């Protein structure tokens, strides 16, 4: 368990410069997520049209892990079909060792499916922080299911 | 600094390592570690005298009852209560305050009455009053904190107005360490005929305290924050206040008579102790109080005062570190909340933990106070009699590592 | 009789003597003795992992949280709950029933609604309902007991009428040992849209129980009556019922957000666990449940059934002794209340104590039931897995001595 | 600690045949006592005239000790001045090892001051039962102070 593995540069970059913060002109769904154990918060607006997540806006506050994960997620899901988003969510949760395992990833090469998000795999070794990494994803799921 | 280093050997957990490092426990404001004497008192109780208390005519039950009631006498004595009937055993501060809110508040408040709180309260001293205010139509009003992190008394006379029935405040903030202005506020309360309720979760464990001199009506504290077992605490109340208070739990032991449709209550304190109490917990709390008394509460206070001084000095020398709390050591206890550059408190806690240093991160159950401080969370180091300057040094070293990891210089 | 004699060595207190005699502990209905594994689990927790739970980002706190939440999962599993969120940790049965009375009753009852109880309830399952009835204008109605000491179902359909919102009954009487007719009563309750609350203080510890099959809404029990530490217990509730229930204690841990004037609640079960919980207690209760599961609850039940059979036989042979309780062993548990000639129960307890035999004497927190029995008090022997036929023999011998002392022949 | 010392014949006699049970025609004071620890109950009516306790009626239920003690007390106080009753109460409590000790007795010869009540001295060795023995006396004190 090395802290250097947890606090990768790309994570700190997303923490300090979170992507997709701009409010959406016409969101079609919205959700607020909250980690009662630590107080982290994520709020998500999405615009979905024709089965595609065309735009997303993320805001919130919390630790580097929760904020960076949500920021990377926002990048990763934009422009994807809802089916692709669903698969990606499953794959991310698989990497974290949570979820139903329906969307496995190659544990040796998570980057092959998850790209930048691979940087978060160090979180798995810090069990308390898994919920932080997962917060954005759970909030997104909620937004999409409230649609 | 009162050197209490020799006490460390009484706390078995301090021998353990965390992530390969010596455990540096700096979260005593959340819960304290337990000396061997407390752990053994519980163990001994279960091995030799365990039985249900009261109504038992056999030896074991008499022994258990004596152990339980002796613990009550010890704890009452520890806080300066001359009458041990005034000490109700509870599960902790939260239960104690809820008992007063529901048991005294519900039947003394009416629409338009006022409950005054302060801007530095723990959720335990906010939420019960919100609930009771909703039930009764009473309103809440707050004494805000000022730029020195202290409760402002500027508007005391207008906030504590003639409709005020209850004033509830903390003896010491678990976030900033600031002492609450108990004397001034309770005087104001008395002058309008209101009662004063003290959240003494952080006050009782860390300094001498004498309820007979405080001039307040109720005072709640937690056993597990003063070396005692989890699930223990005390609610002290002036006899007449306890007598005019309704029980909030009904059941065995708290009754005088039970009919099918009506019942009458036992005298205080049993009126408030429905059901089988946490007997082993009370016995452990009695042992905790023995331990603290032997050390001496003035010693505890002066040790922590010195450690806080050292802690503030050392932390202030860490770059990009801001402390949220009063500077005046005479007006604060051993709790230091801080921010470190843009490193989120949870990240601080994770990083420190790798060095064996345990600090708490979050809103510390004081969200309204966090809003006043303008931050969603802080990291917090808090001291007790077993902490040393080396613990502060370990904290400071780990904070430097956090700055490195986050590339802040 | 399932021979569980080898288990006795797991209970350190059973090695002690009382008044020079072997301790014969026959008061498990009040509280049970603790096996070494429970005592050691508490000890171990304090020596190695003690910290406050939740909101802690450091190792110790994570370990404490895991230990606490693992205990919840174990206890939930023990009573057959598939969803451990449905298990709220409480201080005991009394607290659990009060939570339901105030948290569910207060906001679901209105003037003229009915709460149905039975004639064999413990004060814990009477007084909270009296208090809530007073607050809401609801009325109480009782299903009486019949000459076989069982709850009479003769008037079930008229007593549980359309205004009935809550039916609360004991799974087993702590005085007569009679099982409560939970299935029949909860079916009647369901048919009028009422909820069923089970006081399972004597049910959970002594026989297999599966909340998933019972068809009730809430079920409360005490940890200290099932080998666990004092100050522990559980309230199980169906998810939807818990969700529609209001918290009855406000404070830390049970909130989602706290503003100055309004707050929102955490999801179940934490909504009902305000403040620092009895963490070591929960851990000890987890160990108790492990112990019971290893023995097997069917074994426990058949051991106690056989012991009760033997006890009733032997006691019935004592002159001038009357047993208050059902004769049918399939409809009763291991609690035997009795009168002995004109020897007052307190005198019986004192005399037995001289022989090391611990029995309870008094109204057993069931005054209305005592009135039905026509006595102010009884002596009561109650069994658990560590009791043996020799314990019964010691009881019987001591009762003969009591007759002698009182000159009854 | 011998049970034979506790359950003296005179105690069992008072338990089974409690004295002064008849209701008073004109009580001047009344009190009800209750031992919450065991449920024992004692109810007392007294008639006081010119500083003398002229009549007393006792009823109640409970263990042999509480009932016998109240019965013996009733016998002992009838016809005594209030001052004498007060002294006797103090002496009884002294024998039980409770009270303020203002009215000492000769511990070697309690019978010299207490007469039959001496039979209760065995109770002192059974601490749980002291409250039982004392219940009648405390109730009498209450009745007289309510006067
Ligand atoms: C049937 C019954 N209900 C409720 C209780 C109360 O349990 P507790 O004292 O643990 O709250 C008891 C135990 O005394 C009991 O036997
Ligand atoms: C100031 C203050 N009040 C109340 C509490 C609540 O105490 P408990 O959790 O023991 O009920 C705490 C501890 O968290 C506290 O620090």
CSV table of N, CA and C in Angstrom, one decimal, chain C residues 19 342-344 346-352 354-355 361-363 367 376-377 401 404-408, chain D residues 1-4 6-7 12 15-16 34 36-41 61-65 126 128-129 132:
chain,number,residue,atom,x,y,z
C,19,UNK,N,-21.9,-18.2,49.4
C,19,UNK,CA,-22.1,-18.7,50.8
C,19,UNK,C,-21.5,-20.1,51.0
C,342,UNK,N,-46.9,-20.6,52.7
C,342,UNK,CA,-47.0,-19.2,52.9
C,342,UNK,C,-45.6,-18.5,53.0
C,343,UNK,N,-44.6,-19.2,52.5
C,343,UNK,CA,-43.3,-18.6,52.5
C,343,UNK,C,-43.3,-17.5,51.4
C,344,UNK,N,-43.0,-16.3,51.8
C,344,UNK,CA,-43.0,-15.2,50.8
C,344,UNK,C,-41.8,-15.4,49.9
C,346,UNK,N,-39.7,-13.5,48.7
C,346,UNK,CA,-38.4,-12.9,49.1
C,346,UNK,C,-37.7,-13.8,50.1
C,347,UNK,N,-38.5,-14.4,51.0
C,347,UNK,CA,-37.9,-15.3,52.0
C,347,UNK,C,-37.3,-16.5,51.3
C,348,UNK,N,-38.1,-17.0,50.3
C,348,UNK,CA,-37.6,-18.1,49.5
C,348,UNK,C,-36.2,-17.8,48.9
C,349,UNK,N,-36.1,-16.6,48.3
C,349,UNK,CA,-34.9,-16.3,47.6
C,349,UNK,C,-33.7,-16.1,48.6
C,350,UNK,N,-34.0,-15.6,49.8
C,350,UNK,CA,-33.0,-15.5,50.8
C,350,UNK,C,-32.5,-16.8,51.3
C,351,UNK,N,-33.5,-17.7,51.5
C,351,UNK,CA,-33.1,-19.0,52.0
C,351,UNK,C,-32.4,-19.8,51.0
C,352,UNK,N,-32.8,-19.8,49.7
C,352,UNK,CA,-32.1,-20.5,48.6
C,352,UNK,C,-30.7,-20.0,48.4
C,354,UNK,N,-28.7,-19.0,50.6
C,354,UNK,CA,-27.7,-19.6,51.5
C,354,UNK,C,-27.2,-20.9,51.0
C,355,UNK,N,-27.9,-21.5,50.1
C,355,UNK,CA,-27.5,-22.8,49.5
C,355,UNK,C,-26.8,-22.6,48.2
C,361,UNK,N,-37.2,-13.2,42.9
C,361,UNK,CA,-38.5,-13.2,43.6
C,361,UNK,C,-39.0,-11.8,43.4
C,362,UNK,N,-40.3,-11.7,43.2
C,362,UNK,CA,-40.9,-10.4,43.0
C,362,UNK,C,-42.0,-10.4,42.0
C,363,UNK,N,-42.3,-9.2,41.4
C,363,UNK,CA,-43.4,-9.2,40.4
C,363,UNK,C,-42.8,-9.3,39.0
C,367,UNK,N,-46.6,-6.6,36.8
C,367,UNK,CA,-47.7,-6.4,37.8
C,367,UNK,C,-49.1,-6.8,37.3
C,376,UNK,N,-49.0,-11.2,44.8
C,376,UNK,CA,-48.2,-10.0,44.6
C,376,UNK,C,-46.9,-10.3,44.1
C,377,UNK,N,-46.4,-11.5,44.3
C,377,UNK,CA,-45.0,-11.9,43.9
C,377,UNK,C,-44.9,-13.4,43.7
C,401,UNK,N,-35.6,-27.1,52.7
C,401,UNK,CA,-35.1,-26.4,53.9
C,401,UNK,C,-36.0,-25.2,54.2
C,404,UNK,N,-38.9,-26.3,56.2
C,404,UNK,CA,-38.5,-26.6,57.6
C,404,UNK,C,-38.4,-25.3,58.4
C,405,UNK,N,-37.6,-24.4,57.8
C,405,UNK,CA,-37.4,-23.1,58.6
C,405,UNK,C,-38.8,-22.5,58.9
C,406,UNK,N,-39.7,-22.6,58.0
C,406,UNK,CA,-41.0,-22.0,58.2
C,406,UNK,C,-42.0,-22.9,59.0
C,407,UNK,N,-41.4,-24.1,59.4
C,407,UNK,CA,-42.2,-25.0,60.1
C,407,UNK,C,-43.4,-25.5,59.4
C,408,UNK,N,-43.3,-25.7,58.1
C,408,UNK,CA,-44.4,-26.2,57.3
C,408,UNK,C,-44.1,-27.7,57.0
D,1,UNK,N,-23.7,-16.2,59.4
D,1,UNK,CA,-25.0,-15.9,58.9
D,1,UNK,C,-25.8,-17.2,58.9
D,2,UNK,N,-26.6,-17.3,59.9
D,2,UNK,CA,-27.4,-18.5,59.9
D,2,UNK,C,-28.9,-18.1,59.7
D,3,UNK,N,-29.6,-18.9,58.9
D,3,UNK,CA,-31.0,-18.7,58.6
D,3,UNK,C,-31.8,-18.8,59.8
D,4,UNK,N,-31.4,-19.7,60.7
D,4,UNK,CA,-32.1,-19.9,61.9
D,4,UNK,C,-32.2,-18.6,62.7
D,6,UNK,N,-32.1,-15.7,61.4
D,6,UNK,CA,-33.0,-14.7,60.7
D,6,UNK,C,-34.5,-15.0,61.0
D,7,UNK,N,-34.8,-16.3,60.8
D,7,UNK,CA,-36.2,-16.6,60.9
D,7,UNK,C,-36.6,-17.1,62.3
D,12,UNK,N,-41.7,-15.3,62.7
D,12,UNK,CA,-42.7,-16.0,61.9
D,12,UNK,C,-44.1,-15.9,62.6
D,15,UNK,N,-45.4,-12.6,61.4
D,15,UNK,CA,-45.7,-12.7,60.0
D,15,UNK,C,-47.0,-13.3,59.8
D,16,UNK,N,-47.3,-14.4,60.5
D,16,UNK,CA,-48.5,-15.1,60.3
D,16,UNK,C,-49.7,-14.5,61.0
D,34,UNK,N,-43.5,1.8,50.4
D,34,UNK,CA,-43.3,0.9,49.3
D,34,UNK,C,-41.8,0.7,49.1
D,36,UNK,N,-39.4,-0.2,46.5
D,36,UNK,CA,-39.4,-0.4,45.1
D,36,UNK,C,-38.5,-1.5,44.7
D,37,UNK,N,-37.6,-1.9,45.5
D,37,UNK,CA,-36.6,-2.9,45.2
D,37,UNK,C,-37.3,-4.3,45.2
D,38,UNK,N,-38.2,-4.5,46.1
D,38,UNK,CA,-38.8,-5.8,46.2
D,38,UNK,C,-40.3,-5.8,46.1
D,39,UNK,N,-40.9,-4.7,46.2
D,39,UNK,CA,-42.4,-4.6,46.0
D,39,UNK,C,-43.2,-4.7,47.3
D,40,UNK,N,-42.5,-4.9,48.4
D,40,UNK,CA,-43.2,-4.9,49.7
D,40,UNK,C,-44.0,-3.6,50.0
D,41,UNK,N,-45.1,-3.8,50.6
D,41,UNK,CA,-46.0,-2.6,50.9
D,41,UNK,C,-46.4,-2.6,52.4
D,61,UNK,N,-48.4,-6.1,52.5
D,61,UNK,CA,-48.0,-7.4,52.1
D,61,UNK,C,-46.6,-7.4,51.7
D,62,UNK,N,-46.0,-8.5,51.9
D,62,UNK,CA,-44.5,-8.6,51.6
D,62,UNK,C,-43.9,-9.8,52.4
D,63,UNK,N,-42.6,-9.7,52.5
D,63,UNK,CA,-41.9,-10.9,53.1
D,63,UNK,C,-42.1,-10.9,54.6
D,64,UNK,N,-41.7,-12.0,55.2
D,64,UNK,CA,-41.9,-12.2,56.6
D,64,UNK,C,-41.2,-11.0,57.4
D,65,UNK,N,-40.1,-10.6,56.9
D,65,UNK,CA,-39.3,-9.6,57.7
D,65,UNK,C,-40.1,-8.2,57.7
D,126,UNK,N,-28.1,-9.8,56.7
D,126,UNK,CA,-28.7,-10.0,55.4
D,126,UNK,C,-29.0,-8.7,54.8
D,128,UNK,N,-29.7,-7.2,52.1
D,128,UNK,CA,-30.9,-6.9,51.2
D,128,UNK,C,-32.1,-6.8,52.0
D,129,UNK,N,-32.2,-7.4,53.2
D,129,UNK,CA,-33.4,-7.5,53.9
D,129,UNK,C,-33.5,-6.3,54.9
D,132,UNK,N,-36.3,-4.1,54.1
D,132,UNK,CA,-37.6,-4.8,54.5
D,132,UNK,C,-37.9,-4.5,55.9
